CSV table of C-alpha atoms and ligand atoms in Angstrom, one decimal:
chain,number,residue,atom,x,y,z
A,1,MET,CA,-89.0,3.3,47.3
A,2,ALA,CA,-86.8,1.2,50.0
A,3,ASP,CA,-87.4,-2.3,48.8
A,4,ASP,CA,-87.2,-5.1,51.9
A,5,ASN,CA,-85.0,-7.8,51.0
A,6,GLY,CA,-87.6,-10.8,50.0
A,7,HIS,CA,-89.8,-8.1,48.7
A,8,LEU,CA,-91.7,-9.3,45.6
A,9,THR,CA,-92.7,-7.0,43.1
A,10,ILE,CA,-95.3,-8.4,40.7
A,11,LEU,CA,-96.1,-7.0,37.3
A,12,GLY,CA,-99.7,-7.4,36.4
A,13,GLY,CA,-103.0,-7.8,38.3
A,14,GLY,CA,-104.4,-10.7,36.5
A,15,ALA,CA,-105.0,-14.2,37.6
A,16,ALA,CA,-101.5,-14.7,37.6
A,17,GLY,CA,-100.3,-11.7,39.1
A,18,LEU,CA,-102.8,-12.0,41.9
A,19,ALA,CA,-102.2,-15.8,42.6
A,20,THR,CA,-98.6,-15.0,43.2
A,21,GLY,CA,-99.6,-12.3,45.5
A,22,HIS,CA,-102.1,-14.6,47.4
A,23,TYR,CA,-99.4,-17.0,48.1
A,24,ALA,CA,-97.1,-14.4,48.9
A,25,ALA,CA,-99.1,-13.1,51.5
A,26,ILE,CA,-99.6,-16.7,53.0
A,27,ARG,CA,-96.0,-16.9,53.3
A,28,GLY,CA,-96.0,-13.9,55.0
A,29,ARG,CA,-93.5,-12.3,52.1
A,30,PRO,CA,-93.8,-8.6,51.6
A,31,PHE,CA,-95.5,-7.8,47.9
A,32,THR,CA,-96.5,-5.3,45.7
A,33,ILE,CA,-98.8,-5.9,42.5
A,34,PHE,CA,-98.7,-3.1,40.0
A,35,GLU,CA,-101.5,-3.1,37.3
A,36,LYS,CA,-102.2,-0.7,34.4
A,37,SER,CA,-105.8,-0.7,34.4
A,38,GLY,CA,-108.1,0.7,37.1
A,39,HIS,CA,-109.1,-2.7,38.5
A,40,THR,CA,-107.7,-6.2,38.9
A,41,GLY,CA,-108.7,-9.7,37.6
A,42,GLY,CA,-107.4,-9.2,33.8
A,43,MET,CA,-108.9,-11.5,31.5
A,44,CYS,CA,-110.5,-13.3,34.2
A,45,ALA,CA,-112.8,-10.2,35.5
A,46,THR,CA,-116.3,-10.3,35.8
A,47,ILE,CA,-117.9,-6.9,34.0
A,48,ARG,CA,-120.5,-4.7,35.7
A,49,HIS,CA,-123.1,-3.0,33.3
A,50,GLY,CA,-126.0,-1.2,35.2
A,51,ASP,CA,-127.7,-4.5,36.6
A,52,PHE,CA,-125.9,-7.0,34.5
A,53,SER,CA,-122.8,-8.8,35.1
A,54,PHE,CA,-121.1,-11.0,32.3
A,55,ASP,CA,-117.5,-12.5,32.0
A,56,CYS,CA,-114.4,-11.5,30.2
A,57,GLY,CA,-115.2,-14.1,27.6
A,58,ALA,CA,-117.1,-17.5,28.3
A,59,HIS,CA,-115.1,-18.9,31.6
A,60,ARG,CA,-115.5,-21.8,33.4
A,61,PHE,CA,-113.4,-23.1,36.2
A,62,HIS,CA,-111.5,-26.4,35.0
A,63,ASP,CA,-111.3,-29.4,37.9
A,64,ARG,CA,-107.5,-30.0,36.3
A,65,VAL,CA,-105.4,-29.7,39.4
A,66,PRO,CA,-106.7,-30.9,43.0
A,67,GLU,CA,-104.6,-28.3,45.0
A,68,VAL,CA,-105.8,-25.3,42.8
A,69,THR,CA,-109.3,-26.9,42.8
A,70,ASP,CA,-109.3,-27.0,46.7
A,71,GLU,CA,-107.6,-23.7,47.1
A,72,VAL,CA,-110.4,-21.8,45.3
A,73,LYS,CA,-112.9,-24.0,47.0
A,74,THR,CA,-111.6,-22.5,50.5
A,75,LEU,CA,-111.8,-18.9,49.2
A,76,LEU,CA,-115.0,-19.3,47.7
A,77,GLY,CA,-117.0,-21.7,50.0
A,78,ASP,CA,-120.5,-22.5,48.9
A,79,ARG,CA,-119.9,-19.9,46.5
A,80,LEU,CA,-118.1,-22.4,43.7
A,81,ARG,CA,-120.8,-24.2,42.3
A,82,ARG,CA,-120.7,-27.2,40.0
A,83,ILE,CA,-123.3,-26.5,37.6
A,84,ARG,CA,-124.6,-28.5,34.5
A,85,VAL,CA,-125.5,-27.0,30.9
A,86,PRO,CA,-125.2,-27.9,27.6
A,87,SER,CA,-123.3,-26.6,24.8
A,88,HIS,CA,-124.2,-26.5,21.2
A,89,ILE,CA,-122.7,-25.9,17.7
A,90,TYR,CA,-124.7,-23.9,15.2
A,91,HIS,CA,-124.5,-25.6,12.2
A,92,ASN,CA,-126.4,-25.2,8.8
A,93,GLY,CA,-129.5,-23.4,10.6
A,94,ALA,CA,-129.5,-25.8,13.7
A,95,LEU,CA,-128.1,-26.4,16.8
A,96,VAL,CA,-125.9,-29.6,17.4
A,97,ASN,CA,-125.5,-30.6,21.0
A,98,PHE,CA,-122.2,-30.6,22.1
A,99,PRO,CA,-121.2,-32.9,23.5
A,100,PHE,CA,-122.5,-34.9,20.6
A,101,THR,CA,-126.0,-37.4,21.3
A,102,PRO,CA,-126.6,-39.9,18.9
A,103,PHE,CA,-130.2,-38.7,17.9
A,104,ASN,CA,-129.5,-35.1,17.9
A,105,MET,CA,-126.3,-35.6,15.7
A,106,THR,CA,-127.9,-38.0,13.2
A,107,LYS,CA,-130.9,-35.6,13.0
A,108,ARG,CA,-128.6,-32.6,12.5
A,109,ILE,CA,-125.9,-33.7,10.4
A,110,GLY,CA,-127.8,-36.8,8.7
A,111,ALA,CA,-127.4,-40.3,9.3
A,112,LEU,CA,-125.1,-41.2,6.4
A,113,THR,CA,-122.6,-38.1,7.7
A,114,ALA,CA,-122.8,-39.2,11.2
A,115,ALA,CA,-122.2,-42.8,10.4
A,116,ARG,CA,-119.0,-41.9,8.3
A,117,ALA,CA,-118.1,-39.7,11.5
A,118,ALA,CA,-118.6,-42.5,13.7
A,119,MET,CA,-116.5,-44.7,11.5
A,120,GLU,CA,-113.6,-42.4,11.1
A,121,ALA,CA,-113.1,-41.5,14.8
A,122,LEU,CA,-113.6,-45.1,15.4
A,123,THR,CA,-110.5,-45.9,13.3
A,124,ALA,CA,-108.6,-42.7,14.0
A,125,ARG,CA,-105.0,-42.6,15.4
A,126,SER,CA,-103.9,-40.3,17.9
A,127,LEU,CA,-100.6,-38.3,16.7
A,128,PRO,CA,-98.3,-36.9,19.6
A,129,GLY,CA,-99.5,-33.3,19.6
A,130,ALA,CA,-95.9,-32.0,19.0
A,131,ALA,CA,-95.4,-33.9,15.9
A,132,ALA,CA,-98.0,-32.5,13.6
A,133,ASP,CA,-99.3,-29.1,12.6
A,134,PHE,CA,-103.4,-28.7,13.7
A,135,GLU,CA,-104.9,-29.9,10.7
A,136,THR,CA,-103.0,-32.9,10.2
A,137,PHE,CA,-103.5,-33.9,14.3
A,138,ALA,CA,-107.3,-32.9,14.2
A,139,SER,CA,-107.8,-34.9,10.7
A,140,ALA,CA,-105.8,-37.8,12.0
A,141,THR,CA,-107.3,-37.8,15.8
A,142,TYR,CA,-111.0,-37.3,15.2
A,143,GLY,CA,-111.2,-38.3,11.6
A,144,LYS,CA,-111.8,-35.6,8.5
A,145,THR,CA,-115.5,-35.5,8.8
A,146,LEU,CA,-115.7,-34.3,12.4
A,147,ALA,CA,-112.3,-32.3,11.9
A,148,ARG,CA,-113.7,-30.2,8.8
A,149,MET,CA,-116.9,-29.9,10.3
A,150,PHE,CA,-116.7,-28.8,13.6
A,151,LEU,CA,-112.6,-28.3,14.4
A,152,LEU,CA,-110.6,-26.7,11.6
A,153,ASN,CA,-113.0,-24.1,10.4
A,154,TYR,CA,-113.4,-22.7,14.1
A,155,SER,CA,-109.8,-22.9,15.1
A,156,GLU,CA,-108.9,-20.9,11.9
A,157,LYS,CA,-111.6,-18.2,12.6
A,158,LEU,CA,-110.4,-18.1,16.4
A,159,TRP,CA,-106.6,-18.1,15.5
A,160,GLY,CA,-107.0,-16.2,12.2
A,161,ALA,CA,-104.1,-18.6,10.6
A,162,ASP,CA,-104.5,-21.4,8.5
A,163,CYS,CA,-104.6,-24.8,10.5
A,164,SER,CA,-101.6,-26.3,8.5
A,165,ARG,CA,-99.4,-23.4,10.2
A,166,LEU,CA,-101.0,-23.5,13.8
A,167,SER,CA,-99.5,-25.7,15.8
A,168,ALA,CA,-101.1,-29.1,17.2
A,169,GLU,CA,-100.3,-27.7,20.7
A,170,LEU,CA,-103.2,-25.7,20.5
A,171,ALA,CA,-105.8,-28.6,21.0
A,172,GLY,CA,-104.1,-28.9,24.4
A,173,ASP,CA,-106.5,-29.1,27.0
A,174,ARG,CA,-109.4,-27.2,24.8
A,175,LEU,CA,-109.7,-31.0,23.5
A,176,LYS,CA,-108.7,-32.9,26.6
A,177,GLY,CA,-111.5,-35.6,27.3
A,178,MET,CA,-112.8,-35.3,23.4
A,179,THR,CA,-111.1,-38.5,22.6
A,180,PRO,CA,-112.5,-40.6,19.7
A,181,LYS,CA,-113.1,-43.1,22.2
A,182,ALA,CA,-114.9,-40.6,24.4
A,183,LEU,CA,-116.8,-39.2,21.3
A,184,ILE,CA,-117.8,-42.9,20.3
A,185,GLN,CA,-118.9,-43.5,23.8
A,186,GLU,CA,-121.2,-40.2,23.5
A,187,LEU,CA,-122.6,-41.3,20.2
A,188,LEU,CA,-123.7,-44.7,21.4
A,189,ASN,CA,-124.7,-44.0,24.9
A,190,GLY,CA,-125.5,-40.6,25.3
A,191,HIS,CA,-123.9,-39.1,28.2
A,192,ARG,CA,-123.9,-42.3,30.5
A,193,ASN,CA,-120.3,-42.9,30.1
A,194,GLY,CA,-119.6,-39.5,29.6
A,195,SER,CA,-116.7,-37.9,31.0
A,196,ALA,CA,-117.2,-34.8,33.1
A,197,HIS,CA,-115.7,-32.3,30.3
A,198,LEU,CA,-118.4,-34.2,28.1
A,199,ASP,CA,-121.2,-33.9,30.1
A,200,GLY,CA,-121.4,-30.0,30.2
A,201,SER,CA,-120.9,-30.1,33.8
A,202,PHE,CA,-118.1,-27.6,35.2
A,203,TYR,CA,-117.5,-25.5,38.1
A,204,TYR,CA,-118.7,-21.8,38.0
A,205,PRO,CA,-118.5,-19.2,40.7
A,206,GLU,CA,-121.6,-17.1,42.1
A,207,GLY,CA,-121.3,-13.7,40.5
A,208,GLY,CA,-119.1,-14.6,37.6
A,209,ILE,CA,-115.8,-16.1,37.2
A,210,GLY,CA,-114.3,-12.8,38.6
A,211,ALA,CA,-116.0,-14.0,41.6
A,212,ILE,CA,-112.2,-16.3,41.7
A,213,THR,CA,-110.0,-13.1,41.1
A,214,GLN,CA,-112.0,-10.9,43.3
A,215,ALA,CA,-111.1,-13.1,46.4
A,216,LEU,CA,-107.6,-13.7,45.4
A,217,ALA,CA,-107.3,-9.7,45.5
A,218,ALA,CA,-109.2,-9.5,48.6
A,219,ALA,CA,-106.7,-12.3,50.3
A,220,CYS,CA,-103.4,-10.2,48.8
A,221,GLY,CA,-105.2,-7.0,50.5
A,222,ALA,CA,-106.0,-3.5,48.9
A,223,ASP,CA,-102.5,-2.1,50.2
A,224,ASN,CA,-100.2,-4.2,48.2
A,225,ILE,CA,-102.3,-3.4,45.1
A,226,LYS,CA,-101.5,-0.4,43.0
A,227,THR,CA,-103.9,0.2,40.2
A,228,GLY,CA,-103.7,2.9,37.3
A,229,ALA,CA,-100.2,1.7,37.6
A,230,ALA,CA,-98.6,1.2,34.2
A,231,VAL,CA,-95.0,-0.4,34.2
A,232,THR,CA,-93.5,1.7,31.5
A,233,GLY,CA,-89.7,1.1,31.8
A,234,ILE,CA,-87.8,-2.0,33.3
A,235,GLU,CA,-84.1,-0.8,34.1
A,236,HIS,CA,-81.5,-3.4,34.4
A,237,ASP,CA,-77.8,-3.8,34.5
A,238,THR,CA,-77.7,-6.8,32.0
A,239,ARG,CA,-77.3,-9.4,34.7
A,240,ALA,CA,-80.3,-8.1,37.0
A,241,VAL,CA,-83.6,-5.9,36.9
A,242,THR,CA,-82.6,-3.0,39.1
A,243,SER,CA,-85.8,-0.9,39.1
A,244,ILE,CA,-89.2,-0.3,37.6
A,245,THR,CA,-90.8,3.0,36.3
A,246,ILE,CA,-94.6,3.4,37.2
A,247,ASN,CA,-96.4,5.8,34.7
A,248,GLY,CA,-93.5,7.3,33.2
A,249,ARG,CA,-92.2,8.8,36.5
A,250,GLU,CA,-92.0,7.0,40.0
A,251,ARG,CA,-88.9,4.5,39.8
A,252,HIS,CA,-89.3,1.6,42.2
A,253,ALA,CA,-86.1,-0.3,43.3
A,254,ALA,CA,-86.8,-4.1,42.6
A,255,HIS,CA,-85.3,-7.0,44.6
A,256,LYS,CA,-87.5,-10.1,43.0
A,257,LEU,CA,-90.1,-9.7,40.1
A,258,VAL,CA,-92.5,-11.8,39.0
A,259,SER,CA,-94.2,-10.8,35.5
A,260,SER,CA,-97.3,-11.5,33.6
A,261,LEU,CA,-97.1,-8.6,31.3
A,262,PRO,CA,-97.1,-10.0,27.7
A,263,CYS,CA,-93.7,-11.3,26.8
A,264,THR,CA,-93.5,-8.9,23.4
A,265,VAL,CA,-94.4,-6.2,25.4
A,266,MET,CA,-91.9,-6.9,28.4
A,267,VAL,CA,-89.1,-6.9,26.1
A,268,ARG,CA,-89.9,-3.3,24.5
A,269,LEU,CA,-89.6,-2.0,28.3
A,270,MET,CA,-86.4,-3.3,29.0
A,271,ASN,CA,-83.9,-0.5,29.4
A,272,PRO,CA,-80.9,-1.1,28.0
A,273,ALA,CA,-83.2,-2.4,25.0
A,274,PRO,CA,-82.5,-6.2,24.3
A,275,PRO,CA,-80.4,-7.5,21.0
A,276,ASP,CA,-81.7,-7.4,18.1
A,277,ARG,CA,-82.3,-10.8,17.7
A,278,VAL,CA,-84.7,-11.0,20.4
A,279,LEU,CA,-86.8,-8.1,19.3
A,280,GLN,CA,-87.0,-9.6,15.9
A,281,SER,CA,-88.1,-12.9,17.7
A,282,ALA,CA,-90.8,-10.9,19.7
A,283,ALA,CA,-92.2,-9.2,16.3
A,284,ARG,CA,-92.6,-12.7,15.0
A,285,LEU,CA,-95.4,-13.4,18.1
A,286,ARG,CA,-98.7,-12.6,17.1
A,287,PHE,CA,-101.5,-12.4,19.9
A,288,ARG,CA,-105.3,-12.5,18.5
A,289,ASN,CA,-107.4,-9.9,20.4
A,290,ILE,CA,-111.3,-10.4,21.2
A,291,ILE,CA,-114.0,-8.1,21.3
A,292,LEU,CA,-116.9,-9.0,23.5
A,293,VAL,CA,-120.4,-7.6,22.6
A,294,ALA,CA,-122.9,-7.7,25.1
A,295,LEU,CA,-126.7,-7.7,23.9
A,296,PHE,CA,-128.9,-6.7,26.6
A,297,LEU,CA,-132.7,-8.5,26.0
A,298,ASN,CA,-135.8,-7.8,27.4
A,299,THR,CA,-136.9,-11.5,27.9
A,300,GLU,CA,-136.0,-14.0,30.7
A,301,ARG,CA,-133.9,-16.5,28.6
A,302,ALA,CA,-132.7,-16.4,24.8
A,303,THR,CA,-131.4,-19.7,24.7
A,304,ASN,CA,-130.4,-23.0,27.0
A,305,SER,CA,-126.9,-23.0,26.3
A,306,ALA,CA,-123.5,-22.5,28.2
A,307,THR,CA,-122.1,-21.2,25.0
A,308,ILE,CA,-122.9,-21.7,21.2
A,309,TYR,CA,-120.1,-22.3,19.0
A,310,PHE,CA,-120.2,-20.8,15.4
A,311,PRO,CA,-117.4,-22.3,13.5
A,312,SER,CA,-119.4,-20.9,9.7
A,313,GLU,CA,-117.2,-18.1,8.6
A,314,GLN,CA,-120.9,-16.5,8.1
A,315,PHE,CA,-120.9,-15.3,11.5
A,316,SER,CA,-118.1,-12.7,12.5
A,317,PHE,CA,-118.1,-14.4,16.2
A,318,THR,CA,-116.8,-18.1,17.3
A,319,ARG,CA,-119.5,-18.3,20.1
A,320,VAL,CA,-121.9,-16.9,22.2
A,321,TYR,CA,-122.9,-17.4,25.7
A,322,GLU,CA,-125.9,-16.3,28.1
A,323,PRO,CA,-124.3,-15.8,31.5
A,324,LYS,CA,-127.6,-16.2,33.1
A,325,ASN,CA,-127.5,-19.7,32.2
A,326,ARG,CA,-124.3,-20.0,34.5
A,327,CYS,CA,-125.6,-18.1,37.1
A,328,VAL,CA,-129.0,-17.0,37.5
A,329,SER,CA,-127.9,-13.3,39.1
A,330,MET,CA,-125.9,-12.6,36.3
A,331,SER,CA,-129.4,-10.2,34.9
A,332,PRO,CA,-132.0,-9.2,36.6
A,333,PRO,CA,-135.7,-10.9,36.2
A,334,GLY,CA,-137.5,-10.7,33.1
A,335,GLN,CA,-134.0,-9.7,31.3
A,336,THR,CA,-131.0,-11.4,30.1
A,337,SER,CA,-128.1,-10.8,28.2
A,338,LEU,CA,-126.1,-12.7,25.3
A,339,VAL,CA,-122.2,-12.2,24.9
A,340,ALA,CA,-120.7,-12.8,21.5
A,341,GLU,CA,-116.7,-13.1,21.0
A,342,ILE,CA,-115.1,-11.9,18.1
A,343,PRO,CA,-111.7,-12.6,17.6
A,344,CYS,CA,-109.7,-10.6,15.3
A,345,HIS,CA,-106.0,-9.0,15.0
A,346,GLU,CA,-104.9,-5.5,16.1
A,347,SER,CA,-105.2,-3.8,13.0
A,348,GLY,CA,-108.0,-3.9,10.4
A,349,GLY,CA,-111.4,-5.1,10.6
A,350,ALA,CA,-113.5,-5.4,13.6
A,351,TRP,CA,-111.2,-4.1,16.1
A,352,ASP,CA,-111.1,-0.4,14.4
A,353,MET,CA,-114.8,-0.5,13.8
A,354,PRO,CA,-116.8,2.0,16.0
A,355,ASP,CA,-118.7,0.1,19.0
A,356,ASN,CA,-122.2,0.8,17.8
A,357,GLN,CA,-121.6,-0.6,14.4
A,358,ILE,CA,-120.0,-3.8,15.7
A,359,ALA,CA,-123.2,-4.2,18.1
A,360,ASP,CA,-125.8,-3.6,15.1
A,361,MET,CA,-123.5,-6.4,13.1
A,362,VAL,CA,-124.0,-8.7,16.0
A,363,GLU,CA,-127.4,-8.1,16.7
A,364,GLY,CA,-128.5,-8.6,12.9
A,365,GLN,CA,-126.4,-11.8,12.6
A,366,LEU,CA,-127.9,-13.0,16.0
A,367,ALA,CA,-131.0,-12.2,14.5
A,368,ASP,CA,-130.7,-14.0,11.2
A,369,CYS,CA,-129.9,-17.1,12.7
A,370,GLY,CA,-133.0,-16.8,15.5
A,371,ILE,CA,-131.3,-16.3,18.3
A,372,ILE,CA,-132.6,-13.5,19.3
A,373,ARG,CA,-136.1,-13.5,18.0
A,374,ASP,CA,-138.9,-10.9,19.5
A,375,ALA,CA,-136.7,-10.2,22.5
A,376,GLY,CA,-136.1,-6.4,22.1
A,377,VAL,CA,-132.4,-5.2,22.5
A,378,PHE,CA,-132.5,-2.5,24.8
A,379,ASP,CA,-129.0,-1.6,25.5
A,380,THR,CA,-125.4,-2.9,24.4
A,381,ALA,CA,-121.6,-3.0,25.5
A,382,VAL,CA,-118.3,-3.4,23.6
A,383,VAL,CA,-115.2,-4.6,25.5
A,384,ARG,CA,-111.7,-4.6,23.6
A,385,VAL,CA,-109.8,-7.6,24.9
A,386,PRO,CA,-106.3,-7.3,23.9
A,387,HIS,CA,-103.7,-10.2,23.9
A,388,ALA,CA,-106.4,-12.9,24.7
A,389,TYR,CA,-105.0,-15.7,22.6
A,390,PRO,CA,-101.3,-16.5,21.8
A,391,VAL,CA,-101.1,-17.5,18.1
A,392,ILE,CA,-98.9,-20.7,18.5
A,393,GLU,CA,-97.3,-21.2,14.9
A,394,GLN,CA,-95.5,-24.1,14.1
A,395,ASP,CA,-92.1,-21.6,14.4
A,396,SER,CA,-93.3,-19.8,17.4
A,397,LYS,CA,-91.3,-22.3,20.0
A,398,GLU,CA,-88.1,-21.0,18.8
A,399,HIS,CA,-89.0,-17.4,18.9
A,400,THR,CA,-90.7,-17.7,22.3
A,401,ALA,CA,-87.4,-19.7,23.5
A,402,ALA,CA,-85.4,-16.6,22.3
A,403,VAL,CA,-87.7,-14.1,23.6
A,404,LEU,CA,-88.1,-15.7,27.3
A,405,ASP,CA,-84.5,-17.1,27.5
A,406,TYR,CA,-83.6,-13.5,27.5
A,407,LEU,CA,-86.1,-12.3,30.2
A,408,ASN,CA,-85.6,-15.4,32.5
A,409,GLY,CA,-82.5,-14.7,32.0
A,410,PHE,CA,-82.0,-12.0,34.5
A,411,ALA,CA,-81.4,-13.5,37.6
A,412,ASN,CA,-84.3,-12.2,39.9
A,413,LEU,CA,-87.1,-12.1,36.9
A,414,LYS,CA,-89.6,-15.0,36.6
A,415,MET,CA,-92.3,-14.8,33.5
A,416,ILE,CA,-95.5,-16.1,34.2
A,417,GLY,CA,-98.9,-15.9,32.9
A,418,ARG,CA,-100.8,-16.7,29.7
A,419,ALA,CA,-99.8,-14.1,27.7
A,420,GLY,CA,-96.5,-13.6,29.8
A,421,THR,CA,-95.2,-16.9,28.9
A,422,PHE,CA,-96.7,-17.0,25.0
A,423,ARG,CA,-98.8,-20.4,26.1
A,424,TYR,CA,-102.5,-21.7,25.9
A,425,LEU,CA,-103.0,-21.4,29.4
A,426,TRP,CA,-106.1,-21.6,32.0
A,427,LEU,CA,-107.2,-20.0,34.9
A,428,HIS,CA,-105.8,-23.0,37.3
A,429,ASP,CA,-102.7,-23.0,35.7
A,430,MET,CA,-102.7,-19.1,36.4
A,431,ILE,CA,-103.2,-20.6,40.4
A,432,ALA,CA,-100.6,-23.0,40.0
A,433,ALA,CA,-98.2,-20.9,38.6
A,434,GLY,CA,-98.5,-18.4,41.1
A,435,ARG,CA,-98.3,-20.4,43.9
A,436,LYS,CA,-94.5,-21.6,42.6
A,437,ALA,CA,-93.7,-18.1,41.6
A,438,ALA,CA,-94.0,-17.0,45.3
A,439,GLN,CA,-91.5,-18.9,46.2
A,440,LEU,CA,-89.1,-17.7,44.4
B,501,FAD,C1,-112.0,-15.1,25.9
B,501,FAD,C2,-111.5,-16.3,26.8
B,501,FAD,C3,-112.2,-17.6,27.5
B,501,FAD,C4,-111.4,-18.0,28.5
B,501,FAD,N1,-112.3,-19.0,29.1
B,501,FAD,C5,-111.2,-19.8,29.9
B,501,FAD,C6,-112.2,-20.7,30.7
B,501,FAD,O1,-113.4,-21.1,30.2
B,501,FAD,N2,-111.3,-21.8,31.6
B,501,FAD,C7,-109.9,-21.2,32.1
B,501,FAD,O2,-109.5,-21.8,33.2
B,501,FAD,N3,-109.7,-20.1,31.3
B,501,FAD,C8,-110.0,-19.4,30.4
B,501,FAD,N4,-109.5,-18.4,29.7
B,501,FAD,C9,-108.1,-18.1,30.1
B,501,FAD,C10,-107.8,-17.1,31.4
B,501,FAD,O3,-108.6,-16.3,31.2
B,501,FAD,C11,-106.5,-16.6,31.1
B,501,FAD,O4,-105.5,-18.1,31.4
B,501,FAD,C12,-106.1,-15.8,32.3
B,501,FAD,O5,-106.9,-15.1,32.7
B,501,FAD,C13,-104.5,-15.3,32.3
B,501,FAD,O6,-104.3,-14.5,33.3
B,501,FAD,P1,-102.9,-13.8,33.3
B,501,FAD,O7,-103.0,-13.1,34.8
B,501,FAD,O8,-101.9,-14.3,32.5
B,501,FAD,O9,-103.1,-12.4,32.3
B,501,FAD,P2,-104.0,-11.2,31.9
B,501,FAD,O10,-105.5,-11.1,33.0
B,501,FAD,O11,-104.3,-11.0,31.0
B,501,FAD,O12,-103.6,-10.4,33.3
B,501,FAD,C14,-102.2,-9.5,32.8
B,501,FAD,C15,-102.2,-8.4,33.2
B,501,FAD,O13,-101.2,-7.2,33.2
B,501,FAD,C16,-101.7,-6.2,33.1
B,501,FAD,N5,-100.9,-5.1,32.3
B,501,FAD,C17,-100.8,-5.2,30.9
B,501,FAD,N6,-99.7,-4.4,30.5
B,501,FAD,C18,-99.5,-3.7,31.9
B,501,FAD,C19,-98.2,-2.6,32.3
B,501,FAD,N7,-97.6,-2.1,31.4
B,501,FAD,N8,-98.0,-2.7,33.4
B,501,FAD,C20,-99.0,-3.0,34.3
B,501,FAD,N9,-100.0,-4.0,34.2
B,501,FAD,C21,-100.1,-4.4,32.6
B,501,FAD,C22,-103.2,-5.9,32.7
B,501,FAD,O14,-104.0,-4.9,32.7
B,501,FAD,C23,-103.7,-7.7,32.9
B,501,FAD,O15,-104.9,-7.1,34.0
B,501,FAD,C24,-110.0,-17.7,28.9
B,501,FAD,C25,-109.9,-16.7,28.1
B,501,FAD,C26,-110.2,-15.4,27.5
B,501,FAD,C27,-109.6,-14.6,26.6
């Protein structure tokens, strides 16, 4: 393929790649997106199953970067809605309101424990995130009672690593707004003084989170997106990438590249291969996968939650959400769905289990805790999401730097994206990164 000067080759058609294409189109810059799977959207897609839709994980659009929110509003118009749906934590057989509310919290965990948690949170001192491991950071910031009850067990389940090994960076935006002061305000005043993050309101598009990536894809133009196009080789002359190989047979010359492929995959694709120290660092970076288990039910609603969190090890999943509670068109009238997220590593455990066994396990556990009652589960779907969460451990920084310094060291290559940069980033970060990358 003759490569025009200024042509941008974009690897990966998830949110980061699509946002790069969208902003390249605005600048009138030619580009091509290469996406391995048969569809765009990556982790930020909405999956269709018969008359039902569910997101690839419980997503919400965070209003954190004003220019990005404005862009999404322009793309979606009135299809981007502000919704208010509470979330809950399943704790010892009961649902605790999340964000916490004084009466409910006291009732669910007992007056003494609630008072101790409030006292600890009041006297907690925040540690700078970078200065501590996740366990030290969470206990110091929120108090030991709240940290142990709701944060540490949940985080270990999600990332599959001991919190003393995990980096405090993982708290990042996930706990933004959940400051001790805000928690105490919530405990004392209910939602009256709560932040938007804590009062359960968020932006969510009509038709699912995938409406955002679909709008980005539409803005890119179908001719500029190649699906079913797996990058299988990246050729270089040690200073710059010269070409990419698609599906093991087509070679495309490359002028400038932006890649959102997992950085650990990128180093394996480089030809000639990277130095050993880079490969060794890449081998030290681990991702956590997610299995989504959707259960389709013959009932109008199963819960009144946006998300229910399950910190206890007793359950294989970390959280369950009901898509219809975010957008009514996600399920037909008289029916609904529940989607459980099971975090796991790539080999062993749930990842290798047959779909029907995983679905039975989730259905049984949801019946045990009373979330599925008489409603019959008439169908199920299981979706595997690799590279869902970068497991950021205390020593990840040096290995990430070794890998990214090598890749970004090529004069015409820029790594972006969540797995691409091995950072715990969000959809709005992807759109902001795409805007910058389109200017390279
Ligand atoms: C369970 C879950 C819940 C989340 N909830 C939220 C939320 O509430 N709010 C929020 O803002 N963010 C949320 N996120 C984060 C958000 O989904 C990600 O930040 C975003 O989707 C990452 O986009 P990306 O383009 O970097 O990666 P991806 O979406 O993974 O895109 C990478 C693309 O590259 C493709 N690819 C891989 N290998 C190749 C290859 N060899 N050749 C060609 N293509 C290839 C993949 O198929 C994929 O489409 C959540 C993520 C998960 C997993």
